[in-house]
Short mmCIF file of C-alpha atoms and ligand atoms in Angstrom, two decimals:
data_model
loop_
_atom_site.label_atom_id
_atom_site.label_comp_id
_atom_site.label_asym_id
_atom_site.label_seq_id
_atom_site.Cartn_x
_atom_site.Cartn_y
_atom_site.Cartn_z
CA MET A 1 87.35 138.38 118.19
CA THR A 2 87.11 142.14 117.55
CA GLU A 3 90.42 142.84 119.28
CA HIS A 4 92.04 140.27 117.04
CA SER A 5 94.44 141.66 114.42
CA PHE A 6 93.45 139.82 111.28
CA THR A 7 96.36 138.83 109.08
CA MET A 8 96.77 137.53 105.58
CA THR A 9 98.48 134.19 105.07
CA ILE A 10 101.26 134.36 102.51
CA ASN A 11 103.68 131.44 102.19
CA GLY A 12 102.40 130.10 105.50
CA GLN A 13 103.32 133.32 107.33
CA ALA A 14 101.18 136.03 108.93
CA VAL A 15 101.22 139.26 106.92
CA ALA A 16 99.54 142.16 108.70
CA GLY A 17 99.62 144.30 105.57
CA SER A 18 101.07 147.75 105.26
CA GLU A 19 97.55 149.19 104.75
CA THR A 20 94.16 148.30 106.22
CA PHE A 21 90.46 148.95 105.64
CA GLY A 22 87.43 148.84 107.92
CA VAL A 23 84.88 146.01 108.02
CA GLU A 24 81.30 146.84 109.02
CA ASN A 25 78.68 144.89 110.89
CA PRO A 26 75.69 145.24 108.50
CA ALA A 27 73.25 144.95 111.41
CA THR A 28 74.55 148.25 112.78
CA GLY A 29 76.38 149.88 109.87
CA THR A 30 79.43 150.46 112.09
CA VAL A 31 83.04 149.39 111.52
CA PHE A 32 84.11 146.76 114.08
CA ALA A 33 87.43 145.47 112.72
CA GLN A 34 90.22 146.21 110.29
CA ALA A 35 91.44 143.92 107.53
CA PRO A 36 94.73 144.11 105.61
CA ASP A 37 94.44 145.97 102.30
CA CYS A 38 96.82 143.86 100.21
CA THR A 39 99.25 145.96 98.20
CA LYS A 40 100.60 145.07 94.76
CA ASP A 41 103.87 143.87 96.30
CA GLU A 42 102.05 141.70 98.82
CA LEU A 43 99.94 140.24 96.01
CA ASP A 44 103.10 139.50 94.04
CA SER A 45 104.53 137.62 97.02
CA ALA A 46 101.31 135.61 97.45
CA VAL A 47 101.34 134.58 93.78
CA ALA A 48 105.07 133.83 93.93
CA ALA A 49 104.55 131.68 97.04
CA ALA A 50 101.80 129.73 95.28
CA ARG A 51 104.09 129.26 92.26
CA ALA A 52 106.99 128.07 94.41
CA ALA A 53 104.80 125.59 96.29
CA LEU A 54 103.39 124.09 93.09
CA PRO A 55 106.00 121.43 92.14
CA ALA A 56 106.01 119.75 95.55
CA TRP A 57 102.23 119.93 95.95
CA LYS A 58 101.69 118.53 92.48
CA ALA A 59 104.06 115.66 93.30
CA THR A 60 102.34 114.94 96.64
CA PRO A 61 100.43 111.65 96.38
CA ILE A 62 96.69 112.21 95.99
CA GLU A 63 96.03 110.15 99.12
CA LYS A 64 98.03 112.72 101.12
CA ARG A 65 96.13 115.58 99.50
CA ARG A 66 92.86 113.85 100.43
CA GLU A 67 94.08 113.52 104.01
CA LEU A 68 94.93 117.23 104.20
CA LEU A 69 91.52 118.26 102.82
CA ASN A 70 89.95 116.25 105.63
CA ALA A 71 92.30 117.87 108.14
CA MET A 72 91.20 121.30 106.87
CA ALA A 73 87.55 120.27 107.30
CA GLY A 74 88.32 119.11 110.83
CA ILE A 75 89.81 122.49 111.74
CA LEU A 76 86.75 124.31 110.43
CA MET A 77 84.51 122.08 112.54
CA GLN A 78 86.68 122.41 115.67
CA ASN A 79 86.40 126.19 115.37
CA LEU A 80 82.77 126.29 114.25
CA PRO A 81 81.42 128.44 117.12
CA GLU A 82 84.12 131.12 116.79
CA LEU A 83 84.01 131.18 112.98
CA SER A 84 80.24 131.31 112.72
CA ARG A 85 79.95 134.09 115.29
CA LEU A 86 82.49 136.10 113.33
CA LEU A 87 80.70 135.36 110.07
CA THR A 88 77.38 136.59 111.48
CA ARG A 89 79.09 139.77 112.62
CA GLU A 90 80.57 140.63 109.22
CA GLN A 91 77.96 139.05 106.93
CA GLY A 92 74.76 139.63 108.89
CA LYS A 93 73.18 136.20 108.48
CA PRO A 94 71.50 134.49 111.44
CA HIS A 95 73.86 132.47 113.60
CA SER A 96 72.41 129.08 112.54
CA ASP A 97 72.84 130.04 108.87
CA ALA A 98 76.44 131.08 109.59
CA GLU A 99 77.02 127.65 111.12
CA GLY A 100 75.57 126.20 107.93
CA ASP A 101 78.00 128.24 105.81
CA VAL A 102 81.09 127.17 107.81
CA GLY A 103 79.88 123.60 108.38
CA GLY A 104 78.87 123.35 104.73
CA GLY A 105 82.37 124.46 103.79
CA ALA A 106 83.85 121.66 105.93
CA PHE A 107 81.46 119.16 104.36
CA TRP A 108 82.46 120.33 100.87
CA LEU A 109 86.17 119.93 101.60
CA MET A 110 85.58 116.44 102.97
CA GLU A 111 83.39 115.31 100.11
CA SER A 112 85.72 116.85 97.49
CA SER A 113 88.49 114.62 98.86
CA ARG A 114 86.50 111.59 97.63
CA HIS A 115 86.69 112.50 93.96
CA ASP A 116 89.08 110.70 91.65
CA ILE A 117 91.30 112.27 89.04
CA PRO A 118 90.54 110.14 86.00
CA VAL A 119 92.84 108.54 83.44
CA HIS A 120 91.05 107.63 80.19
CA VAL A 121 92.42 104.93 77.94
CA SER A 122 91.12 105.75 74.47
CA GLU A 123 93.06 103.12 72.56
CA ASP A 124 94.86 99.95 73.50
CA SER A 125 95.39 98.20 70.20
CA SER A 126 98.26 96.16 68.77
CA GLU A 127 99.52 99.39 67.22
CA ARG A 128 99.11 101.96 69.92
CA HIS A 129 98.30 102.76 73.53
CA ALA A 130 96.59 106.11 74.15
CA ILE A 131 95.76 107.70 77.47
CA THR A 132 94.44 111.06 78.56
CA ARG A 133 95.43 112.04 82.07
CA TYR A 134 94.67 115.12 84.10
CA GLY A 135 97.18 117.23 85.98
CA PRO A 136 96.80 120.54 87.81
CA ILE A 137 96.58 123.82 85.88
CA GLY A 138 98.90 125.68 88.26
CA VAL A 139 98.25 128.76 90.38
CA VAL A 140 94.52 129.34 90.91
CA ALA A 141 93.02 132.68 91.92
CA ALA A 142 89.88 131.87 93.91
CA ILE A 143 87.62 134.93 94.08
CA VAL A 144 84.55 134.79 96.29
CA PRO A 145 81.49 137.06 96.87
CA TRP A 146 80.00 138.16 100.18
CA ASN A 147 76.80 136.12 100.38
CA PHE A 148 78.30 132.71 101.34
CA PRO A 149 81.96 133.48 102.00
CA ILE A 150 82.99 130.09 103.36
CA ILE A 151 81.04 127.50 101.44
CA LEU A 152 81.70 129.26 98.13
CA ALA A 153 85.43 129.31 98.93
CA ALA A 154 85.26 125.58 99.73
CA PHE A 155 83.60 124.94 96.33
CA LYS A 156 86.92 126.08 94.86
CA LEU A 157 89.49 124.93 97.44
CA GLY A 158 88.35 121.30 97.64
CA PRO A 159 88.61 120.32 93.98
CA ALA A 160 91.50 122.71 93.16
CA LEU A 161 93.71 121.36 95.96
CA LEU A 162 92.72 117.76 95.28
CA ALA A 163 93.84 118.18 91.67
CA GLY A 164 97.24 119.51 92.82
CA ASN A 165 96.85 123.25 92.20
CA THR A 166 98.04 125.93 94.59
CA ILE A 167 95.81 128.85 95.51
CA VAL A 168 95.53 132.54 96.19
CA LEU A 169 92.15 132.99 97.87
CA LYS A 170 90.46 136.40 97.99
CA PRO A 171 87.21 137.00 99.88
CA ALA A 172 84.96 139.98 99.09
CA PRO A 173 85.99 143.36 100.58
CA THR A 174 82.93 143.45 102.84
CA THR A 175 83.36 139.91 104.27
CA PRO A 176 87.09 139.20 104.59
CA LEU A 177 87.43 138.33 108.28
CA THR A 178 86.21 134.74 108.61
CA THR A 179 88.24 133.73 105.56
CA LEU A 180 91.36 135.44 106.95
CA ARG A 181 90.78 133.67 110.26
CA ILE A 182 90.50 130.31 108.49
CA GLY A 183 93.81 131.08 106.75
CA GLU A 184 95.36 131.69 110.17
CA LEU A 185 93.96 128.45 111.61
CA LEU A 186 95.19 126.43 108.64
CA ARG A 187 98.80 127.59 108.89
CA GLY A 188 100.99 124.57 109.37
CA VAL A 189 98.27 122.20 108.13
CA LEU A 190 99.04 122.61 104.44
CA PRO A 191 102.61 123.07 103.19
CA ASP A 192 103.61 126.75 103.07
CA GLY A 193 102.43 128.55 99.94
CA VAL A 194 99.80 125.97 98.93
CA LEU A 195 96.96 128.14 100.21
CA ASN A 196 97.53 131.90 100.44
CA VAL A 197 94.72 134.05 101.80
CA ILE A 198 94.70 137.75 100.99
CA SER A 199 92.18 140.53 101.56
CA GLY A 200 91.78 143.94 100.04
CA SER A 201 89.56 146.78 98.99
CA ASP A 202 88.03 147.10 95.52
CA ARG A 203 91.41 147.47 93.85
CA LEU A 204 92.54 143.93 94.67
CA GLY A 205 90.12 141.84 92.55
CA PRO A 206 91.16 143.42 89.23
CA TRP A 207 94.86 143.10 90.15
CA LEU A 208 94.43 139.43 90.97
CA SER A 209 92.40 138.48 87.89
CA ALA A 210 94.95 140.24 85.65
CA HIS A 211 98.05 138.94 87.44
CA GLU A 212 100.44 137.30 85.02
CA GLY A 213 101.47 134.68 87.58
CA VAL A 214 97.93 133.29 87.79
CA ASP A 215 97.03 130.36 85.51
CA LYS A 216 93.33 130.03 86.31
CA VAL A 217 90.66 132.27 87.79
CA SER A 218 87.81 130.54 89.57
CA PHE A 219 85.34 133.35 90.13
CA THR A 220 81.96 133.58 91.85
CA GLY A 221 80.17 136.90 91.69
CA SER A 222 78.01 139.06 89.50
CA THR A 223 77.67 138.72 85.74
CA GLN A 224 78.91 142.28 85.33
CA THR A 225 82.17 141.54 87.19
CA GLY A 226 82.43 138.14 85.47
CA ARG A 227 82.77 139.96 82.14
CA LYS A 228 85.65 142.03 83.56
CA VAL A 229 87.34 138.90 84.91
CA MET A 230 87.15 137.36 81.45
CA GLU A 231 88.66 140.48 79.88
CA ASN A 232 91.51 140.45 82.40
CA ALA A 233 92.08 136.74 81.90
CA ALA A 234 92.18 137.12 78.12
CA HIS A 235 95.63 138.77 78.05
CA SER A 236 97.43 135.60 79.06
CA LEU A 237 94.57 133.22 78.15
CA LYS A 238 94.06 132.21 81.77
CA ARG A 239 91.50 129.48 82.23
CA VAL A 240 88.29 130.72 83.83
CA THR A 241 85.35 129.25 85.65
CA LEU A 242 82.65 131.85 86.15
CA GLU A 243 79.75 131.26 88.55
CA LEU A 244 77.61 134.33 88.03
CA GLY A 245 74.24 135.89 88.68
CA GLY A 246 70.79 134.45 88.22
CA ASN A 247 67.13 135.39 87.98
CA ASP A 248 65.67 132.02 88.86
CA PRO A 249 62.01 131.37 88.06
CA ALA A 250 59.80 129.09 90.15
CA ILE A 251 56.87 127.59 88.26
CA VAL A 252 54.01 126.60 90.55
CA MET A 253 51.51 124.27 88.87
CA PRO A 254 47.79 124.15 89.74
CA ASP A 255 48.05 120.69 91.35
CA VAL A 256 50.17 121.77 94.36
CA ASP A 257 48.98 121.45 97.93
CA VAL A 258 48.90 125.17 98.73
CA LYS A 259 49.29 124.79 102.49
CA LYS A 260 52.23 122.43 102.13
CA VAL A 261 54.26 124.44 99.64
CA ALA A 262 53.74 128.01 100.88
CA GLU A 263 56.51 127.90 103.47
CA ASP A 264 59.01 126.16 101.17
CA LEU A 265 58.28 128.69 98.44
CA PHE A 266 58.78 131.54 100.87
CA TRP A 267 62.23 130.28 101.88
CA ALA A 268 63.16 129.55 98.26
CA ALA A 269 63.04 133.30 97.79
CA PHE A 270 63.93 134.80 101.16
CA ARG A 271 66.63 132.62 102.73
CA ASN A 272 69.77 134.69 103.44
CA ALA A 273 67.60 137.80 102.85
CA GLY A 274 67.28 136.77 99.19
CA GLN A 275 71.03 137.12 98.72
CA ILE A 276 71.55 133.76 97.05
CA CYS A 277 72.48 133.29 93.41
CA ILE A 278 69.95 130.44 93.24
CA ALA A 279 67.18 132.12 95.22
CA THR A 280 63.80 132.19 93.50
CA LYS A 281 63.64 135.68 92.06
CA ARG A 282 60.45 135.40 89.98
CA MET A 283 57.57 133.25 91.21
CA TYR A 284 55.13 132.19 88.49
CA ILE A 285 51.93 130.79 90.03
CA HIS A 286 49.12 129.17 88.02
CA LYS A 287 45.89 131.21 88.04
CA ASP A 288 43.91 128.40 89.73
CA VAL A 289 46.05 128.60 92.89
CA TYR A 290 47.30 132.18 92.64
CA GLU A 291 44.94 133.75 95.18
CA PRO A 292 45.12 131.09 97.94
CA LEU A 293 48.89 130.64 97.55
CA LYS A 294 49.48 134.38 97.58
CA ALA A 295 47.49 134.62 100.81
CA ALA A 296 49.36 131.70 102.39
CA ILE A 297 52.81 133.07 101.48
CA VAL A 298 51.97 136.56 102.75
CA GLU A 299 50.51 135.14 105.96
CA TYR A 300 53.67 133.11 106.59
CA ALA A 301 55.89 136.11 105.73
CA GLY A 302 54.16 138.02 108.53
CA THR A 303 55.45 135.49 111.08
CA VAL A 304 59.14 135.68 110.10
CA LYS A 305 61.56 137.53 112.38
CA ILE A 306 64.01 139.97 110.78
CA GLY A 307 66.86 141.34 112.88
CA ASP A 308 70.48 141.17 113.92
CA GLY A 309 71.72 137.69 113.06
CA ALA A 310 73.46 137.54 116.43
CA GLU A 311 70.09 137.71 118.26
CA GLN A 312 68.31 134.53 119.23
CA GLY A 313 65.36 133.74 116.97
CA THR A 314 66.36 135.93 114.02
CA GLN A 315 65.42 134.23 110.77
CA ILE A 316 66.46 136.89 108.26
CA GLY A 317 69.34 139.32 108.75
CA PRO A 318 70.17 142.61 107.04
CA ILE A 319 71.41 143.16 103.50
CA GLN A 320 75.14 142.57 103.64
CA ASN A 321 76.50 145.94 102.51
CA SER A 322 75.50 149.49 101.77
CA ALA A 323 75.89 149.27 97.96
CA GLN A 324 73.54 146.27 97.75
CA TYR A 325 71.16 147.91 100.24
CA ARG A 326 70.87 150.99 98.00
CA ARG A 327 70.30 148.80 94.94
CA VAL A 328 67.46 146.86 96.59
CA LEU A 329 65.85 150.10 97.81
CA GLU A 330 66.11 151.48 94.26
CA LEU A 331 64.19 148.48 92.89
CA ILE A 332 61.51 148.94 95.57
CA GLN A 333 61.29 152.64 94.72
CA ASP A 334 60.94 151.79 91.02
CA ALA A 335 58.04 149.45 91.86
CA ARG A 336 56.42 152.23 93.89
CA ASP A 337 56.94 154.83 91.15
CA ASN A 338 55.26 152.51 88.67
CA GLY A 339 52.29 151.90 90.94
CA TYR A 340 52.82 148.16 91.36
CA LYS A 341 50.84 146.59 94.19
CA PHE A 342 52.71 145.66 97.38
CA LEU A 343 51.25 142.77 99.39
CA ILE A 344 53.67 143.22 102.28
CA GLY A 345 56.72 145.41 102.97
CA GLY A 346 58.01 148.13 100.71
CA GLU A 347 58.63 150.65 103.46
CA PRO A 348 62.30 151.29 104.24
CA SER A 349 63.20 150.41 107.81
CA ASP A 350 64.25 153.25 110.14
CA GLN A 351 66.51 151.09 112.31
CA PRO A 352 70.28 151.39 111.92
CA GLY A 353 72.00 148.87 109.66
CA TYR A 354 70.99 147.66 106.23
CA PHE A 355 67.57 146.18 106.93
CA VAL A 356 64.99 145.78 104.19
CA PRO A 357 61.59 144.38 105.17
CA ILE A 358 60.22 141.28 103.44
CA THR A 359 58.58 142.76 100.37
CA ILE A 360 56.18 140.90 98.07
CA LEU A 361 54.64 142.35 94.91
CA ASP A 362 51.31 141.31 93.42
CA ASN A 363 51.60 140.42 89.73
CA PRO A 364 53.68 143.33 88.37
CA PRO A 365 54.09 143.37 84.56
CA GLU A 366 56.71 141.09 83.02
CA SER A 367 58.63 144.18 81.87
CA ALA A 368 59.04 145.49 85.46
CA ARG A 369 62.64 145.91 86.63
CA ILE A 370 61.90 143.68 89.63
CA VAL A 371 61.02 140.87 87.20
CA GLN A 372 63.76 141.46 84.64
CA GLU A 373 66.70 142.18 86.96
CA GLU A 374 68.43 140.18 89.67
CA GLN A 375 67.24 141.79 92.93
CA PHE A 376 69.52 139.83 95.33
CA GLY A 377 67.48 140.98 98.29
CA PRO A 378 64.23 140.22 100.17
CA VAL A 379 61.88 141.44 97.44
CA LEU A 380 59.80 138.99 95.40
CA PRO A 381 57.36 139.44 92.52
CA LEU A 382 54.48 136.91 92.42
CA LEU A 383 53.42 136.49 88.81
CA ARG A 384 50.22 134.90 87.55
CA PHE A 385 50.17 132.53 84.57
CA ASP A 386 47.41 130.79 82.62
CA ASP A 387 49.15 128.38 80.38
CA LEU A 388 52.21 126.11 80.52
CA GLU A 389 53.65 127.08 77.12
CA GLU A 390 53.35 130.73 78.03
CA VAL A 391 55.11 130.33 81.38
CA ILE A 392 57.98 128.28 79.94
CA GLY A 393 58.55 131.12 77.46
CA ARG A 394 58.51 133.72 80.23
CA ALA A 395 60.82 131.64 82.43
CA ASN A 396 63.36 131.26 79.62
CA ASP A 397 63.16 134.86 78.46
CA SER A 398 66.19 136.02 80.44
CA GLU A 399 69.87 136.64 79.90
CA TYR A 400 70.42 134.43 82.96
CA GLY A 401 70.08 130.66 83.22
CA LEU A 402 71.34 129.60 86.63
CA GLY A 403 68.53 127.69 88.35
CA ALA A 404 64.79 127.09 88.15
CA SER A 405 62.24 125.15 90.17
CA ILE A 406 58.97 123.40 89.37
CA TRP A 407 56.35 122.71 92.00
CA SER A 408 53.78 120.05 91.12
CA SER A 409 52.36 116.73 92.28
CA ASP A 410 52.76 115.34 88.74
CA ILE A 411 56.45 114.37 88.79
CA ASP A 412 56.54 113.03 85.22
CA ARG A 413 55.17 116.25 83.87
CA ALA A 414 57.52 118.32 86.05
CA GLN A 415 60.50 116.33 84.75
CA GLU A 416 59.33 116.96 81.18
CA ILE A 417 59.07 120.70 81.91
CA ALA A 418 62.62 120.59 83.35
CA THR A 419 63.98 119.46 79.96
CA ARG A 420 62.59 122.65 78.43
CA LEU A 421 64.03 125.10 80.94
CA GLN A 422 67.26 126.93 80.13
CA ALA A 423 68.86 126.56 83.54
CA GLY A 424 71.95 124.77 84.82
CA THR A 425 70.06 123.30 87.77
CA VAL A 426 66.36 122.50 88.00
CA TRP A 427 64.70 121.50 91.26
CA ILE A 428 61.37 119.71 91.48
CA ASN A 429 59.43 120.35 94.69
CA GLU A 430 62.49 121.75 96.46
CA SER A 431 65.00 124.50 95.88
CA GLN A 432 68.64 125.43 96.41
CA HIS A 433 69.89 121.93 97.16
CA LEU A 434 73.47 121.52 95.86
CA SER A 435 75.81 118.56 96.10
CA PRO A 436 79.61 118.26 95.96
CA HIS A 437 78.93 115.29 93.67
CA ALA A 438 76.78 117.08 91.09
CA ALA A 439 77.73 119.70 88.50
CA PHE A 440 76.49 123.21 89.23
CA GLY A 441 76.80 125.96 86.64
CA GLY A 442 74.90 128.46 84.59
CA PHE A 443 73.42 128.58 81.11
CA LYS A 444 73.77 131.82 79.12
CA GLN A 445 75.16 134.77 81.10
CA SER A 446 74.96 132.92 84.42
CA GLY A 447 78.41 131.52 83.87
CA ILE A 448 81.02 129.44 82.15
CA GLY A 449 81.98 126.00 83.43
CA VAL A 450 80.77 124.22 86.54
CA GLU A 451 81.62 123.55 90.16
CA GLY A 452 80.89 120.25 91.87
CA GLY A 453 81.00 116.65 90.74
CA PRO A 454 83.66 115.06 88.53
CA ASP A 455 83.19 117.87 85.97
CA GLY A 456 83.97 120.42 88.67
CA VAL A 457 87.29 118.69 89.43
CA LEU A 458 88.22 118.70 85.74
CA GLU A 459 87.77 122.50 85.70
CA PHE A 460 90.99 122.59 87.76
CA CYS A 461 92.84 120.16 85.50
CA GLN A 462 94.84 120.31 82.35
CA ALA A 463 94.31 117.32 80.05
CA GLN A 464 97.35 115.64 78.59
CA THR A 465 97.09 112.86 76.02
CA VAL A 466 99.97 110.47 75.45
CA PHE A 467 99.99 108.26 72.33
CA THR A 468 102.53 105.44 72.52
CA ARG A 469 103.28 103.57 69.32
CA LYS A 470 103.81 99.89 70.08
CA PRO A 471 106.72 98.08 68.49
CA ALA A 472 105.85 95.77 65.62
CA THR A 473 105.32 92.28 67.05
CA VAL A 474 106.68 90.26 64.07
P1 NAD B 501 80.84 141.05 92.69
O1 NAD B 501 80.92 140.57 91.29
O2 NAD B 501 80.66 142.48 92.96
O3 NAD B 501 82.13 140.62 93.52
C1 NAD B 501 82.56 139.27 93.61
C2 NAD B 501 84.04 139.23 93.93
O4 NAD B 501 84.76 139.75 92.80
C3 NAD B 501 84.48 140.08 95.11
O5 NAD B 501 85.46 139.34 95.83
C4 NAD B 501 85.11 141.31 94.44
O6 NAD B 501 86.07 141.94 95.23
C5 NAD B 501 85.74 140.70 93.22
N1 NAD B 501 86.01 141.59 92.08
C6 NAD B 501 85.47 142.79 91.78
N2 NAD B 501 85.98 143.24 90.61
C7 NAD B 501 86.83 142.29 90.15
C8 NAD B 501 87.63 142.15 88.97
N3 NAD B 501 87.65 143.07 88.01
N4 NAD B 501 88.39 141.03 88.83
C9 NAD B 501 88.36 140.07 89.78
N5 NAD B 501 87.61 140.15 90.91
C10 NAD B 501 86.84 141.24 91.08
O7 NAD B 501 79.66 140.16 93.31
P2 NAD B 501 79.00 140.31 94.73
O8 NAD B 501 78.16 141.53 94.70
O9 NAD B 501 80.06 140.14 95.77
O10 NAD B 501 78.08 139.00 94.77
C11 NAD B 501 76.77 138.97 94.32
C12 NAD B 501 76.67 138.33 92.96
O11 NAD B 501 77.28 137.03 92.98
C13 NAD B 501 75.25 138.08 92.52
O12 NAD B 501 75.09 138.45 91.18
C14 NAD B 501 75.08 136.57 92.68
O13 NAD B 501 74.06 136.01 91.88
C15 NAD B 501 76.42 136.09 92.34
N6 NAD B 501 76.66 134.76 92.88
C16 NAD B 501 76.77 133.71 92.04
C17 NAD B 501 76.94 132.44 92.54
C18 NAD B 501 77.06 131.25 91.63
O14 NAD B 501 77.54 130.22 92.09
N7 NAD B 501 76.64 131.33 90.39
C19 NAD B 501 77.00 132.24 93.92
C20 NAD B 501 76.88 133.35 94.75
C21 NAD B 501 76.71 134.61 94.23
#
């Protein structure tokens, strides 16, 4: 696929772009392909194409839109080997995880097609009939980060297209290729202009979120960028859905079976090299099980294979890009400078590419940067707690509120703890499970709005209420 000239898809046509930028393989740190660097004019034509396609797409019967979502899913699945190999190459994740990202995207498109667009009758009296119905908002800018390029795009495409919106989709600058390739494969499946796929360097995101032809921005990325998206959207009061950062706590109660949970807890934090918005980023362990669980997690960590995602047996790949790599190393350095105790890892790797070893810290203070900030990398603080009230306070003491997990054999008590956690999703004895049929969103600065479930579809809809006065019957 490296010889392939990746093109944007604008109005159903290939657009090579008048400028390009290089895309690196994070396992080697070398550029292996070029992607179009969308110019302002090319962006204008993508937005104009989405606008022009809107009336016909909006008028297309929902059954047809459902059918096309399933056709899109089918194309992703037919091309799964090619797409997942390409995704590993640009993103770094192990091949099986890349298959999960692409296959998960197909699943999301399929399942999104099963949602209904509701019509609510709020009054049907002798005097009046009142309904609220939901139509599309218009042109949606779908902006995606680099950690799960395909499934996070599908979170947006499925419900937005189902509801009759048209789209300009923009992947992150460091992972544009698989998304561009999907745009190429989908040409001719959807009517021209319904789904436009563009790629660009850092300049493109701000242009897109400020573009006056965009009606709604559906954004997944960091809290810091989310604030900028909101500022840009404010000028024309664009609708926004913001899926932002997190600093998810796990609370491990004293009644867990240490041997059983150690591996699950490890992967809650380290899957995708920790680059998951809903990864466990602070692990609070009750004092009664702290020592044995710490030992079990560290022992398991020692068995996990880090390497190039394209190599057989790799379980954790590199950090996806150089900026994030430097940030994770900075947090490790801060822990070292402050004398925190490392249980494993902490030494930068000398191999090429952006590899960070699995790094686990032993009970650093709550004020440590690695506890307070979102690390988004394979570095985890284990934190000891004595008392439930105390740990609930520590878990909630964050500007974020994306996810949280509770690990306990007392389900009733765990469910009661869940009601007290300020997090959009709480898992009990598992982590990171999401469903196209359940709302996913953040409390506090982890976001605005939700994706998934009926509520996620309504995020792409404009409500219209019609009151009809009935004629007098006598
Ligand atoms: P980022 O915010 O740097 O970039 C995300 C996307 O926004 C990229 O496509 C980027 O090009 C674009 N962008 C940059 N500036 C923009 C602007 N002014 N207007 C519009 N778009 C702009 O995030 P990232 O580093 O790619 O991703 C990591 C972050 O994403 C983490 O904080 C993670 O927690 C978060 N995330 C959240 C979710 C969720 O669902 N809540 C899921 C995955 C990742």
